[in-house]
Amino acid sequence: MAAHIRRRLRKGATTTAVAAAAVAALSASQAPGATPVAANGQPAGDATPPTASGSTATGDSPYFTDLPPLNTPNPVGPGDGPVVTGPAEAGIPATVLDAYKRAEQHLRTTRPGCNLPWQLLAGIGKVESGQARGGRVDAAGTTLSRILGPVLDGNGFANITDTDGGVHDGDTRHDRAVGPMQFIPSTWASWGQDANGDGRKDPNNIYDAAQAAGMYLCANNRDLAVKADLDRAILSYNQSREYLRTVLSWFEFYKRGTHQVPDGAGVQPVERSDTRSRTRPGALPAPSAPSGTTPQPGAKPGAKPGAGTGTPAPTPGTSSPSPTPAPVETVPAKPTPSPKPTPPKPTPTPTPTPTDPAPTKPSEPPTPAERVHHLADAGTGALTAPAGTEFAGRASVVARDAQGKAVERVAIRFEIAGDTDARFADGASAVTVTTGEDGTATAPALRAGERTGEFTVRAVVAGRPAVDPLALTATVTTGAPDTLAAQTGEAPLTAAPGGEFAQRLTVKATRKGAPVPGAELTATVVVEAADGTRATATEGPYFKGAQDEPVRTLTGLTTDENGVLQLPPLYADHLTGTFQLRLTARGGATLTVTLSVAAA
């Protein structure tokens, strides 16, 4: 019961604050650039002076007003309805979270004095678009469908005539806020970024939009570690004190801890600042009678409680008598006809019970993810790689519906599981890829770490835990050597013209100090030119081939179980001088040994 009361009190306080802020913000919007002032010449109420540019990033478009949960989630009591716990609200979709963190890193380099924390971008992203509608983005970070604010035609919002020819918002008459960070086209024209390097500045791409938001917040040499500058930056996005408080509440919530969730699985807010009646610009809805009450007999529409009824209006701060509940209209069940002795009536078909699921609305076709019945291997093959190298194969799956048909535009998340340090590009342990027209999604290349053994690459449909994941097995074998060392020391190998070298070269291959058995080596006799370049020798020391012919390059050499290789004998022809024998391991490690041919 205490949890129930706390939630009700918190909701009531929030509603009151939102209404007060809306009055000030909407009143200010009636005259662009004008700021309501009190008698003392100071801004009135929650009004905020406009930014120097005369506009905001979003054109003061609507935003989500949901607040973070309490620090300690309360249990759900009977009749309270579902609540979202703190841990769920703290989840940020993987691609969206990555975009925020990359934007922070970019600003550390380009605007080091700004001190932009990625949690501020997350707070704004939550309020503006619910983190791109819960992370409904493709592998490149572009939203699966455009996120548009209302038409800014002056009907309760700013009046902004089209500035982009409808390129970004599809409207050639008025502008609309666009994308996960809700930039209006005119602001995007000045602040748009190409953060993902695809050659486009796209407000619908979370990487581009997050970096642009960071640059915008850091404008005018703001230091966001200073509270006054932080407030100014947020208000430059939307000139509403309630907007400021809402963003700051999420900012502080995310600073206390977040976690990554799959793309498309983020918790989406529901309450918006534009869900109020707008019978005239700036007007809030008139108070309505509480649900479950009926008007007093003889009361006039709009009359104060108790007026003309003989019942005094309740005094503020005192309890009013409980109103008489309004009658509930119900549909009577069909009476069961009394069975006649003859002839017997057939039993009527039972009416579906209220527990039967409601039919799907024809206007709401299933999303691509909802159509997926199962995932199948799309010819991945064996995923095997030596430690420290890139896997030749790539994990690939196909999404199919219940009839076995391929489903396109489905977000597939590839996750690395198991005791391994293998990773995708940029060190990611999970990536999201959207299926193409053939229903196939192929993960980026994997790179093996230093741990050998098996691990699993799991493919799941983002946001659809009901679809069984597909597990693909990957194996890391002993890696390529990073060091080759001559067991015979560093002294040159010597021979007389036409003779055999006195010592046979023995080499040991190691990786991180451990022997590498089965390492593949190539041995080549080389000569060094005057400019320092090396080339395979055509004369000088050589190995013998199958017919005793001179061979100066040997391939297919492998180390034994101890990582050791002893090369075949080397011979000298008639030339004297200094030569080099170069050994190269598959993977990059090299060793150069000096060969000296001189008369005895």
PDB file of C-alpha atoms in Angstrom, residues 296-465:
ATOM      1  CA  GLN A 296     -24.790  16.992  -9.085  1.00  0.00           C
ATOM      2  CA  PRO A 297     -28.431  17.412 -10.081  1.00  0.00           C
ATOM      3  CA  GLY A 298     -29.066  20.914 -11.360  1.00  0.00           C
ATOM      4  CA  ALA A 299     -25.388  21.769 -11.720  1.00  0.00           C
ATOM      5  CA  LYS A 300     -24.502  23.954 -14.703  1.00  0.00           C
ATOM      6  CA  PRO A 301     -21.693  22.981 -17.052  1.00  0.00           C
ATOM      7  CA  GLY A 302     -18.435  24.547 -15.837  1.00  0.00           C
ATOM      8  CA  ALA A 303     -19.894  25.496 -12.422  1.00  0.00           C
ATOM      9  CA  LYS A 304     -17.643  25.198  -9.408  1.00  0.00           C
ATOM     10  CA  PRO A 305     -18.126  22.163  -7.214  1.00  0.00           C
ATOM     11  CA  GLY A 306     -21.077  22.689  -4.924  1.00  0.00           C
ATOM     12  CA  ALA A 307     -22.408  25.741  -6.763  1.00  0.00           C
ATOM     13  CA  GLY A 308     -26.231  25.787  -6.842  1.00  0.00           C
ATOM     14  CA  THR A 309     -26.467  22.374  -5.200  1.00  0.00           C
ATOM     15  CA  GLY A 310     -26.557  23.299  -1.563  1.00  0.00           C
ATOM     16  CA  THR A 311     -23.297  21.423  -1.073  1.00  0.00           C
ATOM     17  CA  PRO A 312     -20.374  23.649  -0.141  1.00  0.00           C
ATOM     18  CA  ALA A 313     -17.210  23.372  -2.218  1.00  0.00           C
ATOM     19  CA  PRO A 314     -14.388  21.607  -0.391  1.00  0.00           C
ATOM     20  CA  THR A 315     -11.928  23.884   1.309  1.00  0.00           C
ATOM     21  CA  PRO A 316      -8.315  23.484   0.083  1.00  0.00           C
ATOM     22  CA  GLY A 317      -6.401  21.224   2.407  1.00  0.00           C
ATOM     23  CA  THR A 318      -9.527  19.391   3.619  1.00  0.00           C
ATOM     24  CA  SER A 319     -10.992  16.108   2.493  1.00  0.00           C
ATOM     25  CA  SER A 320     -14.090  16.191   0.349  1.00  0.00           C
ATOM     26  CA  PRO A 321     -16.812  13.580   0.796  1.00  0.00           C
ATOM     27  CA  SER A 322     -16.480  10.539  -1.420  1.00  0.00           C
ATOM     28  CA  PRO A 323     -18.588  11.077  -4.535  1.00  0.00           C
ATOM     29  CA  THR A 324     -21.335   8.652  -5.390  1.00  0.00           C
ATOM     30  CA  PRO A 325     -19.952   6.207  -7.981  1.00  0.00           C
ATOM     31  CA  ALA A 326     -21.499   6.485 -11.415  1.00  0.00           C
ATOM     32  CA  PRO A 327     -23.508   3.457 -12.449  1.00  0.00           C
ATOM     33  CA  VAL A 328     -21.547   0.983 -14.556  1.00  0.00           C
ATOM     34  CA  GLU A 329     -23.291   0.000 -17.752  1.00  0.00           C
ATOM     35  CA  THR A 330     -22.945  -3.663 -18.552  1.00  0.00           C
ATOM     36  CA  VAL A 331     -24.184  -5.757 -21.424  1.00  0.00           C
ATOM     37  CA  PRO A 332     -26.493  -8.450 -20.059  1.00  0.00           C
ATOM     38  CA  ALA A 333     -25.684 -11.974 -21.032  1.00  0.00           C
ATOM     39  CA  LYS A 334     -28.076 -13.737 -23.326  1.00  0.00           C
ATOM     40  CA  PRO A 335     -30.637 -15.665 -21.264  1.00  0.00           C
ATOM     41  CA  THR A 336     -30.384 -19.380 -21.733  1.00  0.00           C
ATOM     42  CA  PRO A 337     -33.683 -20.580 -23.206  1.00  0.00           C
ATOM     43  CA  SER A 338     -35.582 -23.065 -21.094  1.00  0.00           C
ATOM     44  CA  PRO A 339     -35.382 -26.427 -22.777  1.00  0.00           C
ATOM     45  CA  LYS A 340     -38.717 -27.719 -23.969  1.00  0.00           C
ATOM     46  CA  PRO A 341     -39.589 -31.345 -23.416  1.00  0.00           C
ATOM     47  CA  THR A 342     -39.918 -31.891 -27.157  1.00  0.00           C
ATOM     48  CA  PRO A 343     -38.164 -31.368 -29.438  1.00  0.00           C
ATOM     49  CA  PRO A 344     -34.746 -30.823 -27.774  1.00  0.00           C
ATOM     50  CA  LYS A 345     -32.946 -27.601 -28.690  1.00  0.00           C
ATOM     51  CA  PRO A 346     -29.324 -27.798 -29.880  1.00  0.00           C
ATOM     52  CA  THR A 347     -26.786 -26.479 -27.393  1.00  0.00           C
ATOM     53  CA  PRO A 348     -25.874 -22.873 -28.302  1.00  0.00           C
ATOM     54  CA  THR A 349     -22.287 -22.106 -29.245  1.00  0.00           C
ATOM     55  CA  PRO A 350     -20.564 -20.692 -26.161  1.00  0.00           C
ATOM     56  CA  THR A 351     -19.609 -17.043 -26.264  1.00  0.00           C
ATOM     57  CA  PRO A 352     -15.783 -16.538 -26.191  1.00  0.00           C
ATOM     58  CA  THR A 353     -14.594 -15.787 -22.681  1.00  0.00           C
ATOM     59  CA  PRO A 354     -12.935 -12.467 -21.852  1.00  0.00           C
ATOM     60  CA  THR A 355      -9.617 -14.307 -21.583  1.00  0.00           C
ATOM     61  CA  ASP A 356      -9.567 -15.028 -25.315  1.00  0.00           C
ATOM     62  CA  PRO A 357      -6.906 -12.907 -27.053  1.00  0.00           C
ATOM     63  CA  ALA A 358      -8.151  -9.935 -29.032  1.00  0.00           C
ATOM     64  CA  PRO A 359      -7.747 -10.324 -32.792  1.00  0.00           C
ATOM     65  CA  THR A 360      -4.917  -8.472 -34.452  1.00  0.00           C
ATOM     66  CA  LYS A 361      -6.040  -5.217 -35.989  1.00  0.00           C
ATOM     67  CA  PRO A 362      -5.800  -5.275 -39.791  1.00  0.00           C
ATOM     68  CA  SER A 363      -4.197  -1.831 -39.677  1.00  0.00           C
ATOM     69  CA  GLU A 364      -1.299  -3.133 -37.585  1.00  0.00           C
ATOM     70  CA  PRO A 365       0.530  -5.772 -39.641  1.00  0.00           C
ATOM     71  CA  PRO A 366       3.282  -7.669 -37.837  1.00  0.00           C
ATOM     72  CA  THR A 367       6.738  -6.144 -37.891  1.00  0.00           C
ATOM     73  CA  PRO A 368       9.507  -8.013 -39.718  1.00  0.00           C
ATOM     74  CA  ALA A 369      10.833  -9.280 -36.374  1.00  0.00           C
ATOM     75  CA  GLU A 370       7.378 -10.525 -35.385  1.00  0.00           C
ATOM     76  CA  ARG A 371       7.150 -12.544 -38.605  1.00  0.00           C
ATOM     77  CA  VAL A 372      10.308 -14.524 -37.844  1.00  0.00           C
ATOM     78  CA  HIS A 373       9.597 -18.134 -36.871  1.00  0.00           C
ATOM     79  CA  HIS A 374      13.171 -19.430 -36.717  1.00  0.00           C
ATOM     80  CA  LEU A 375      16.784 -18.753 -37.687  1.00  0.00           C
ATOM     81  CA  ALA A 376      18.844 -21.099 -39.868  1.00  0.00           C
ATOM     82  CA  ASP A 377      22.538 -21.345 -40.715  1.00  0.00           C
ATOM     83  CA  ALA A 378      23.200 -19.609 -44.049  1.00  0.00           C
ATOM     84  CA  GLY A 379      26.347 -21.577 -44.880  1.00  0.00           C
ATOM     85  CA  THR A 380      28.690 -20.371 -42.148  1.00  0.00           C
ATOM     86  CA  GLY A 381      30.922 -23.442 -42.328  1.00  0.00           C
ATOM     87  CA  ALA A 382      33.771 -24.069 -39.889  1.00  0.00           C
ATOM     88  CA  LEU A 383      34.805 -21.040 -37.837  1.00  0.00           C
ATOM     89  CA  THR A 384      38.477 -21.755 -37.061  1.00  0.00           C
ATOM     90  CA  ALA A 385      41.451 -19.436 -36.706  1.00  0.00           C
ATOM     91  CA  PRO A 386      44.900 -19.473 -35.077  1.00  0.00           C
ATOM     92  CA  ALA A 387      45.257 -17.284 -32.005  1.00  0.00           C
ATOM     93  CA  GLY A 388      45.768 -13.640 -32.836  1.00  0.00           C
ATOM     94  CA  THR A 389      44.499 -13.945 -36.424  1.00  0.00           C
ATOM     95  CA  GLU A 390      41.288 -13.142 -38.234  1.00  0.00           C
ATOM     96  CA  PHE A 391      38.753 -15.902 -38.890  1.00  0.00           C
ATOM     97  CA  ALA A 392      38.450 -16.655 -42.589  1.00  0.00           C
ATOM     98  CA  GLY A 393      34.754 -17.542 -42.285  1.00  0.00           C
ATOM     99  CA  ARG A 394      31.958 -15.325 -40.996  1.00  0.00           C
ATOM    100  CA  ALA A 395      28.852 -16.193 -39.011  1.00  0.00           C
ATOM    101  CA  SER A 396      25.839 -16.008 -41.326  1.00  0.00           C
ATOM    102  CA  VAL A 397      22.164 -16.783 -40.642  1.00  0.00           C
ATOM    103  CA  VAL A 398      18.875 -16.496 -42.488  1.00  0.00           C
ATOM    104  CA  ALA A 399      15.571 -15.435 -40.893  1.00  0.00           C
ATOM    105  CA  ARG A 400      12.513 -17.429 -42.016  1.00  0.00           C
ATOM    106  CA  ASP A 401       8.801 -17.205 -41.297  1.00  0.00           C
ATOM    107  CA  ALA A 402       6.506 -20.113 -40.420  1.00  0.00           C
ATOM    108  CA  GLN A 403       6.183 -21.020 -44.134  1.00  0.00           C
ATOM    109  CA  GLY A 404       9.965 -21.071 -44.569  1.00  0.00           C
ATOM    110  CA  LYS A 405      10.089 -17.814 -46.528  1.00  0.00           C
ATOM    111  CA  ALA A 406      12.984 -15.412 -45.977  1.00  0.00           C
ATOM    112  CA  VAL A 407      12.209 -12.284 -43.925  1.00  0.00           C
ATOM    113  CA  GLU A 408      14.066  -9.082 -44.780  1.00  0.00           C
ATOM    114  CA  ARG A 409      14.754  -6.000 -42.607  1.00  0.00           C
ATOM    115  CA  VAL A 410      15.113  -8.015 -39.394  1.00  0.00           C
ATOM    116  CA  ALA A 411      17.696  -6.927 -36.815  1.00  0.00           C
ATOM    117  CA  ILE A 412      19.892  -9.941 -35.970  1.00  0.00           C
ATOM    118  CA  ARG A 413      22.219  -9.663 -33.006  1.00  0.00           C
ATOM    119  CA  PHE A 414      25.410 -11.755 -33.010  1.00  0.00           C
ATOM    120  CA  GLU A 415      26.801 -12.318 -29.506  1.00  0.00           C
ATOM    121  CA  ILE A 416      30.084 -13.980 -28.462  1.00  0.00           C
ATOM    122  CA  ALA A 417      29.611 -16.368 -25.538  1.00  0.00           C
ATOM    123  CA  GLY A 418      32.067 -18.578 -23.668  1.00  0.00           C
ATOM    124  CA  ASP A 419      35.544 -18.346 -22.197  1.00  0.00           C
ATOM    125  CA  THR A 420      37.253 -16.517 -25.034  1.00  0.00           C
ATOM    126  CA  ASP A 421      38.830 -13.189 -25.855  1.00  0.00           C
ATOM    127  CA  ALA A 422      37.820 -13.357 -29.520  1.00  0.00           C
ATOM    128  CA  ARG A 423      36.050 -10.197 -30.630  1.00  0.00           C
ATOM    129  CA  PHE A 424      34.398  -8.519 -33.590  1.00  0.00           C
ATOM    130  CA  ALA A 425      35.836  -5.316 -35.072  1.00  0.00           C
ATOM    131  CA  ASP A 426      36.659  -2.517 -32.623  1.00  0.00           C
ATOM    132  CA  GLY A 427      36.692  -4.999 -29.738  1.00  0.00           C
ATOM    133  CA  ALA A 428      32.900  -5.487 -29.686  1.00  0.00           C
ATOM    134  CA  SER A 429      31.514  -8.681 -28.186  1.00  0.00           C
ATOM    135  CA  ALA A 430      28.137  -8.179 -29.886  1.00  0.00           C
ATOM    136  CA  VAL A 431      26.996  -6.593 -33.145  1.00  0.00           C
ATOM    137  CA  THR A 432      23.613  -6.091 -34.807  1.00  0.00           C
ATOM    138  CA  VAL A 433      23.109  -6.700 -38.532  1.00  0.00           C
ATOM    139  CA  THR A 434      19.899  -6.236 -40.541  1.00  0.00           C
ATOM    140  CA  THR A 435      18.831  -8.995 -42.935  1.00  0.00           C
ATOM    141  CA  GLY A 436      18.832  -8.221 -46.646  1.00  0.00           C
ATOM    142  CA  GLU A 437      16.285  -9.072 -49.312  1.00  0.00           C
ATOM    143  CA  ASP A 438      17.252 -12.745 -49.092  1.00  0.00           C
ATOM    144  CA  GLY A 439      16.694 -12.746 -45.313  1.00  0.00           C
ATOM    145  CA  THR A 440      20.404 -13.237 -44.647  1.00  0.00           C
ATOM    146  CA  ALA A 441      22.518 -11.419 -42.082  1.00  0.00           C
ATOM    147  CA  THR A 442      26.290 -11.899 -42.012  1.00  0.00           C
ATOM    148  CA  ALA A 443      28.357 -10.801 -39.023  1.00  0.00           C
ATOM    149  CA  PRO A 444      31.584  -8.807 -39.407  1.00  0.00           C
ATOM    150  CA  ALA A 445      34.856 -10.711 -39.342  1.00  0.00           C
ATOM    151  CA  LEU A 446      35.914 -12.225 -36.026  1.00  0.00           C
ATOM    152  CA  ARG A 447      39.441 -11.929 -34.697  1.00  0.00           C
ATOM    153  CA  ALA A 448      40.815 -14.646 -32.443  1.00  0.00           C
ATOM    154  CA  GLY A 449      42.372 -13.682 -29.134  1.00  0.00           C
ATOM    155  CA  GLU A 450      45.105 -15.530 -27.268  1.00  0.00           C
ATOM    156  CA  ARG A 451      42.871 -18.100 -25.566  1.00  0.00           C
ATOM    157  CA  THR A 452      42.655 -21.345 -27.480  1.00  0.00           C
ATOM    158  CA  GLY A 453      39.618 -23.627 -27.494  1.00  0.00           C
ATOM    159  CA  GLU A 454      35.968 -23.451 -28.478  1.00  0.00           C
ATOM    160  CA  PHE A 455      33.401 -20.712 -27.938  1.00  0.00           C
ATOM    161  CA  THR A 456      29.931 -19.889 -29.291  1.00  0.00           C
ATOM    162  CA  VAL A 457      28.586 -17.189 -31.575  1.00  0.00           C
ATOM    163  CA  ARG A 458      24.865 -16.819 -30.809  1.00  0.00           C
ATOM    164  CA  ALA A 459      22.489 -15.247 -33.315  1.00  0.00           C
ATOM    165  CA  VAL A 460      19.235 -13.865 -31.878  1.00  0.00           C
ATOM    166  CA  VAL A 461      16.365 -11.807 -33.269  1.00  0.00           C
ATOM    167  CA  ALA A 462      16.611  -8.434 -31.551  1.00  0.00           C
ATOM    168  CA  GLY A 463      13.589  -7.828 -29.364  1.00  0.00           C
ATOM    169  CA  ARG A 464      12.120 -11.322 -29.958  1.00  0.00           C
ATOM    170  CA  PRO A 465      13.203 -13.621 -27.099  1.00  0.00           C
TER     171      PRO A 465
END
